[in-house]
């Protein structure tokens, strides 16, 4: 029976290459590792070329040394601080570096942690705001059991905030975006605030368009509010995409802990932190903004160490990958990589703009995102969904999706430029893009059925 299962059998001559790889119950006997490796790898082959995937913010390239180091450290469990004290120190170093990058006023008082991604980090940020609100509201004599807390954010939020509100029973108050406000409407934000508001979230890099909320303005509005109210508002910045881009490229932009009401910031290490998916970060400017109930102790070198993440066990390799990048690139390394990526985004944006067919929503000026809709009056027969299909034929993955509520009659396309999209690949993309348009202009278009509107649009 097993004679077809030894190392000498060529993979494609083996019995197993004739069978389904994806099983619904375990086979009784093992198969050889070389066959399992080969066939499973082949199974995953047709997911598209990661380097041509312009749909995702998540990293698709790391240096071979980083990959090696990460694969050599996969067995380390990030939560076992006493078994892996050096790994715990590496995580601490990352938190210190981010506190510094985000200009925390007093690094000795900041507290933070790694997470699986921004989603977990946002849960923690939201919980900290909720617990703090509850304590302060009770002190102000409010019967907190009788009222539902709320969170204020623009309707351009990423789905994790909706999850937060559903999971922890918080009312999500959306400040609507509209055609004149493609980010948080700072003139109206206070209309959504009341005594039960746990905080306002500003977004540094709206997932749909890459636009930034005006967090400087928001901060001054909050300062003004706090002067006239006993209820004190705080700001959390969801910097999933901008948090490790802006500090390098636009160090003078005020969005971070230099603003007095910004109490916490999250980012995704796997976006412009340049690590493979699986790492996020959250930092509080001061321990006092992280209620003690959310801090738990794990054993560490005969003593204990505070932890605050929701997840318990996970591999530390992503944290180590993050530190590798910090240690290897330094400030200027990140700056050079990001500037070059931004240049590619700007080149792509100008080529797209030159066709005069598109209304541009982002030309790479905030983060290296190019986002555009078809102009209304071009007389063109095809849609951005057709263009997405055409680009896909050439291997490029560029999604088309509607903007969120109130703007959902606008369908956009978004190109996320990442470090591994070099100038040459950028030029190849531009050429393909132009040819696809040419082909569509000549083509007999099969009209799509009206698509169901997807309220989440595109969430990553
Ligand atoms: C990507 C993103 C998230 C979610 O981040 P993950 O790291 O994928 O969990 C949250 N907020 C914003 C603004 C994002 O762009």
XYZ file of C-alpha atoms and ligand atoms in Angstrom:
475
model
C 0.000 0.000 0.000
C 2.739 2.419 0.949
C 4.942 1.499 -1.957
C 3.668 4.602 -3.692
C 4.716 6.706 -0.748
C 8.466 6.731 -0.530
C 11.031 9.397 -1.260
C 12.053 7.766 -4.564
C 8.695 8.117 -6.253
C 8.538 11.248 -8.408
C 5.880 13.559 -7.000
C 3.873 13.649 -10.181
C 4.158 9.903 -10.601
C 2.691 9.285 -7.182
C -0.793 8.089 -6.522
C -1.481 11.167 -4.476
C -1.031 13.536 -7.395
C -4.187 11.991 -8.865
C -6.224 12.700 -5.757
C -7.884 15.685 -4.226
C -5.561 17.524 -1.886
C -8.309 19.095 0.190
C -9.855 16.326 2.259
C -12.850 16.428 4.532
C -11.580 13.754 6.849
C -8.094 12.534 7.640
C -6.596 9.805 5.543
C -5.583 6.832 7.661
C -1.913 6.694 6.801
C 0.671 9.473 6.486
C 2.120 10.428 3.142
C 5.732 11.382 2.597
C 6.769 14.910 3.442
C 8.123 15.741 0.000
C 4.865 14.797 -1.659
C 2.782 16.625 0.955
C 4.920 19.730 0.604
C 4.844 19.756 -3.182
C 1.168 19.049 -3.623
C 0.029 21.469 -0.956
C 2.257 24.186 -2.333
C 0.811 23.582 -5.784
C -2.674 23.764 -4.343
C -1.943 27.340 -3.268
C -0.320 28.364 -6.521
C -3.234 30.008 -8.280
C -3.989 32.711 -5.762
C -2.426 35.330 -7.932
C 1.005 36.785 -7.891
C 1.446 38.642 -4.619
C 3.670 41.257 -6.252
C 0.853 42.167 -8.662
C -1.704 42.316 -5.884
C -2.394 46.042 -5.620
C -5.531 45.388 -3.587
C -3.991 44.908 -0.182
C -2.230 47.072 2.355
C -0.573 43.961 3.739
C 3.062 43.309 3.070
C 3.924 40.886 0.316
C 7.682 41.186 0.554
C 10.297 40.967 3.261
C 14.035 40.589 2.973
C 15.258 36.977 2.883
C 17.131 37.520 6.164
C 13.922 38.685 7.803
C 12.013 35.690 6.456
C 14.756 33.375 7.656
C 14.819 34.911 11.111
C 11.049 34.739 11.323
C 10.876 31.112 10.236
C 13.608 30.267 12.745
C 11.645 31.845 15.588
C 8.162 30.551 14.866
C 8.142 28.275 17.893
C 8.478 31.166 20.336
C 5.256 31.994 22.079
C 4.960 35.753 22.522
C 2.953 35.420 25.730
C 5.464 33.171 27.533
C 7.534 36.024 28.862
C 9.512 33.883 31.322
C 10.413 31.217 28.761
C 11.316 33.846 26.167
C 12.553 36.869 28.120
C 14.644 38.152 25.219
C 11.610 38.093 22.969
C 9.744 40.076 25.623
C 12.557 42.639 25.537
C 12.315 42.813 21.744
C 8.617 43.596 22.028
C 9.360 46.273 24.634
C 11.918 47.802 22.300
C 9.314 47.984 19.526
C 6.871 49.718 21.883
C 9.581 52.201 22.904
C 10.487 52.929 19.279
C 6.855 53.528 18.343
C 6.300 55.771 21.383
C 9.262 57.763 20.206
C 8.103 57.895 16.576
C 4.681 59.043 17.737
C 6.245 61.712 19.940
C 4.945 60.579 23.300
C 5.590 63.423 25.761
C 6.961 61.138 28.453
C 8.236 57.800 27.268
C 8.512 56.527 30.820
C 4.771 56.723 31.224
C 3.611 55.221 27.944
C 2.307 51.693 27.830
C 1.610 49.531 24.814
C 1.599 46.095 23.312
C 1.815 44.140 20.122
C -1.395 42.615 18.806
C -2.375 40.368 15.916
C -3.246 43.441 13.876
C -5.015 46.762 14.091
C -8.356 45.095 14.707
C -7.235 43.692 18.039
C -5.484 46.976 18.799
C -8.694 48.930 18.102
C -10.657 46.608 20.406
C -8.190 47.437 23.166
C -8.323 51.159 22.432
C -12.114 51.090 22.495
C -12.245 49.040 25.685
C -9.837 51.377 27.439
C -12.013 54.355 26.468
C -15.166 52.542 27.534
C -13.815 51.532 30.958
C -12.447 54.995 31.566
C -15.737 56.625 30.582
C -17.636 54.307 32.923
C -15.456 55.208 35.892
C -15.535 58.949 35.254
C -19.250 58.977 34.453
C -20.006 57.174 37.723
C -17.921 59.779 39.529
C -20.014 62.497 37.904
C -23.088 60.844 39.361
C -24.363 59.203 36.176
C -26.101 55.860 36.561
C -23.927 54.094 34.017
C -26.050 50.938 34.105
C -28.909 52.948 32.653
C -27.119 54.445 29.678
C -25.428 53.034 26.639
C -22.027 54.498 25.865
C -21.300 55.675 22.334
C -18.286 56.085 20.094
C -17.999 58.837 17.470
C -16.218 58.189 14.162
C -16.647 59.150 10.513
C -18.618 56.820 8.275
C -15.315 55.945 6.583
C -14.459 53.627 9.485
C -12.959 50.207 8.956
C -15.202 47.281 9.899
C -13.231 46.590 13.103
C -14.966 49.581 14.739
C -18.361 48.160 13.971
C -17.185 44.890 15.465
C -15.961 46.690 18.554
C -19.336 48.340 19.040
C -21.266 45.107 18.497
C -19.022 43.000 20.727
C -18.928 45.426 23.634
C -22.389 46.954 23.354
C -21.399 50.468 22.420
C -23.458 52.675 20.105
C -21.581 53.515 16.913
C -22.237 57.135 16.037
C -21.210 57.812 12.492
C -20.487 61.317 11.349
C -21.595 60.990 7.742
C -19.147 61.699 4.978
C -20.527 63.333 1.864
C -19.259 64.722 -1.412
C -17.786 67.781 0.257
C -16.479 65.903 3.290
C -14.501 62.865 2.323
C -13.194 62.519 5.857
C -14.381 63.352 9.378
C -16.610 66.435 9.188
C -15.047 68.498 11.978
C -17.820 71.113 11.770
C -20.409 68.545 12.743
C -18.510 66.102 14.907
C -19.655 67.671 18.182
C -23.303 67.226 17.138
C -22.740 63.525 17.719
C -21.136 63.882 21.127
C -22.913 63.688 24.469
C -22.079 62.750 28.046
C -21.987 59.096 27.109
C -19.380 59.477 24.410
C -16.380 57.331 25.321
C -14.180 59.010 22.725
C -13.761 60.138 19.141
C -11.739 58.125 16.659
C -9.704 59.955 14.033
C -8.463 57.922 11.088
C -5.005 58.407 9.627
C -5.624 56.714 6.330
C -9.279 55.995 5.560
C -9.252 52.475 4.219
C -11.445 53.289 1.213
C -9.508 56.253 -0.127
C -6.336 56.706 1.911
C -7.479 60.173 2.975
C -6.603 61.506 6.424
C -8.961 62.948 9.008
C -7.909 66.417 10.173
C -6.754 65.307 13.590
C -5.118 68.654 14.408
C -8.456 70.399 13.959
C -10.255 67.657 15.849
C -7.838 68.116 18.725
C -8.553 71.828 18.996
C -12.312 71.179 18.912
C -11.913 68.622 21.685
C -9.771 71.011 23.754
C -12.461 73.644 23.450
C -15.157 71.132 24.460
C -13.127 69.945 27.431
C -12.738 73.502 28.704
C -16.486 73.906 28.945
C -17.579 70.486 30.138
C -16.895 68.203 33.060
C -17.217 65.281 30.654
C -13.753 65.084 29.148
C -13.431 63.846 25.577
C -10.441 61.871 24.329
C -9.193 61.006 20.847
C -7.947 57.666 19.628
C -6.142 57.672 16.282
C -6.645 54.650 14.049
C -3.365 54.903 12.173
C -3.486 51.357 10.776
C -1.991 52.508 7.489
C -0.542 55.960 8.245
C 1.091 55.246 11.610
C 4.322 53.916 10.184
C 4.352 56.072 7.071
C 3.639 59.649 8.108
C 6.223 59.882 10.936
C 8.953 59.267 8.361
C 7.646 61.101 5.334
C 5.832 64.024 6.936
C 7.366 64.378 10.395
C 5.884 67.860 10.806
C 2.294 66.789 10.355
C 0.584 67.020 13.741
C -1.606 63.971 14.296
C 0.127 62.065 17.093
C 0.874 62.409 20.827
C 2.000 65.998 20.273
C -1.745 66.717 20.306
C -2.844 66.801 23.917
C -6.137 64.948 23.513
C -4.725 62.027 21.541
C -4.567 59.351 24.233
C -3.919 56.246 22.147
C -2.765 55.248 18.669
C -2.839 51.939 16.830
C -1.094 50.786 13.693
C -0.717 47.623 11.625
C 2.884 46.435 11.546
C 1.927 44.475 8.445
C 0.944 47.588 6.496
C 3.600 50.309 6.228
C 5.527 48.724 9.112
C 6.670 46.378 6.323
C 6.121 43.057 8.134
C 4.191 40.043 6.820
C 0.585 39.828 8.098
C 0.073 39.127 11.765
C 1.275 42.111 13.779
C -0.286 45.322 15.067
C 0.526 47.805 17.796
C -1.254 50.012 20.269
C 0.307 52.625 22.520
C -1.323 54.765 25.195
C 0.332 58.114 25.828
C 0.065 57.541 29.568
C -0.727 54.539 31.724
C -3.620 56.469 33.213
C -5.578 56.051 29.964
C -5.421 52.267 30.221
C -7.716 51.238 33.103
C -6.129 48.749 35.478
C -8.903 46.219 34.936
C -7.526 45.692 31.429
C -4.028 44.867 32.619
C -3.208 41.283 33.499
C -0.014 39.831 34.872
C 1.924 36.960 33.353
C 4.988 35.417 34.901
C 8.298 36.856 33.874
C 11.703 35.906 35.270
C 10.431 34.921 38.675
C 8.256 38.013 38.863
C 5.451 39.193 36.665
C 4.909 41.441 33.692
C 1.779 43.331 32.681
C 0.008 42.284 29.496
C -3.076 43.757 27.969
C -3.634 41.996 24.649
C -6.839 40.040 24.038
C -5.083 37.124 22.419
C -2.969 34.829 24.537
C -0.692 32.416 22.682
C 0.752 33.320 19.330
C 4.060 33.090 17.589
C 6.534 35.846 18.385
C 8.035 35.651 14.919
C 6.063 38.647 13.640
C 7.252 40.793 16.532
C 10.797 39.707 15.764
C 10.200 40.561 12.099
C 9.034 44.015 13.150
C 12.113 44.561 15.241
C 14.323 43.289 12.408
C 12.927 46.050 10.196
C 13.392 48.709 12.875
C 16.916 47.560 13.629
C 17.945 47.089 10.018
C 16.305 50.088 8.314
C 16.621 52.784 10.933
C 14.785 56.043 10.344
C 16.332 56.793 6.977
C 15.840 53.269 5.692
C 12.108 53.521 6.265
C 12.123 57.054 4.865
C 13.866 56.031 1.638
C 11.649 53.009 1.102
C 8.485 55.024 1.742
C 9.564 57.973 -0.406
C 10.285 55.676 -3.301
C 6.968 53.898 -2.885
C 5.226 57.266 -2.797
C 7.013 58.336 -5.971
C 5.737 55.227 -7.756
C 2.220 56.024 -6.513
C 2.490 59.569 -7.797
C 3.747 58.377 -11.190
C 0.848 55.966 -11.480
C -1.580 58.683 -10.385
C -0.361 61.162 -12.974
C -0.562 58.578 -15.740
C -4.137 57.807 -14.718
C -5.008 61.480 -14.446
C -3.581 62.147 -17.923
C -6.196 59.914 -19.520
C -8.724 62.548 -18.374
C -11.242 59.806 -17.731
C -10.963 59.721 -13.991
C -11.754 61.868 -11.040
C -8.906 61.460 -8.585
C -9.572 60.883 -4.878
C -5.991 60.250 -3.905
C -2.841 60.735 -5.915
C -0.473 59.336 -3.312
C -0.194 62.510 -1.285
C -1.141 61.031 2.106
C -0.064 57.422 1.914
C 0.974 55.785 -1.383
C -2.587 55.100 -2.442
C -4.065 55.952 -5.797
C -7.846 56.157 -5.719
C -10.174 57.325 -8.471
C -13.651 57.091 -9.915
C -14.764 57.323 -13.542
C -15.822 60.828 -14.496
C -19.502 61.128 -15.241
C -19.474 62.872 -18.600
C -16.973 60.835 -20.585
C -19.538 58.837 -22.569
C -17.662 55.680 -21.702
C -19.551 52.382 -21.829
C -17.491 50.343 -19.433
C -17.306 50.451 -15.642
C -14.481 50.169 -13.155
C -15.573 46.568 -12.583
C -14.838 45.896 -16.256
C -11.476 47.591 -15.913
C -10.729 45.473 -12.831
C -11.497 42.337 -14.868
C -9.230 43.488 -17.703
C -6.372 44.232 -15.346
C -6.863 40.847 -13.748
C -6.295 39.199 -17.138
C -2.809 40.672 -16.990
C -2.329 39.489 -13.435
C -2.965 42.801 -11.685
C -5.379 42.737 -8.802
C -7.026 46.135 -8.456
C -10.406 46.127 -6.725
C -13.421 48.255 -7.613
C -15.917 48.969 -4.849
C -18.438 51.592 -3.748
C -17.588 54.230 -1.138
C -19.460 53.967 2.190
C -22.975 55.204 3.009
C -24.149 58.467 1.403
C -21.371 58.131 -1.130
C -22.200 54.636 -2.287
C -23.211 55.815 -5.736
C -19.515 56.458 -6.274
C -17.553 53.405 -7.337
C -13.816 53.777 -6.943
C -10.774 51.779 -7.693
C -7.849 51.736 -5.305
C -4.220 50.930 -5.977
C -2.123 50.308 -2.889
C 1.527 50.834 -3.678
C 3.842 48.889 -1.444
C 7.589 48.729 -1.089
C 7.948 45.863 -3.541
C 6.249 47.793 -6.349
C 9.397 49.253 -7.804
C 9.596 51.885 -10.521
C 9.863 49.250 -13.237
C 6.820 47.383 -12.045
C 5.049 50.730 -11.807
C 5.821 51.471 -15.450
C 4.690 47.979 -16.451
C 1.445 48.603 -14.610
C 0.883 51.971 -16.286
C 1.406 50.419 -19.715
C -0.989 47.606 -18.952
C -3.508 50.050 -17.527
C -3.486 52.148 -20.705
C -3.752 49.095 -22.937
C -6.675 47.772 -20.892
C -8.503 51.056 -21.403
C -7.760 50.911 -25.115
C -9.095 47.358 -25.265
C -12.229 48.312 -23.354
C -12.860 51.265 -25.625
C -12.734 48.877 -28.601
C -14.567 46.051 -26.901
C -18.103 44.916 -27.106
C -19.077 45.280 -23.477
C -21.164 42.672 -21.780
C -23.001 44.722 -19.216
C -22.821 43.576 -15.636
C -25.957 42.984 -13.680
C -26.492 45.658 -11.107
C -24.343 44.608 -8.239
C -25.624 44.342 -4.749
C -24.211 47.214 -2.826
C -21.769 45.980 -0.291
C -21.919 48.254 2.703
C -18.404 47.402 3.793
C -17.023 48.160 0.385
C -13.508 46.947 0.588
C -12.193 46.484 4.058
C -8.504 45.819 3.761
C -6.550 47.812 7.803
C -7.257 48.674 8.760
C -7.720 48.174 9.982
C -7.628 46.714 10.328
O -6.305 46.342 10.416
P -5.818 44.834 10.558
O -4.388 45.008 10.900
O -6.038 44.202 9.233
O -6.607 44.192 11.653
C -8.297 49.049 10.876
N -8.435 50.344 10.586
C -8.009 50.880 9.413
C -8.173 52.337 9.161
C -7.408 50.049 8.456
O -7.008 50.562 7.286
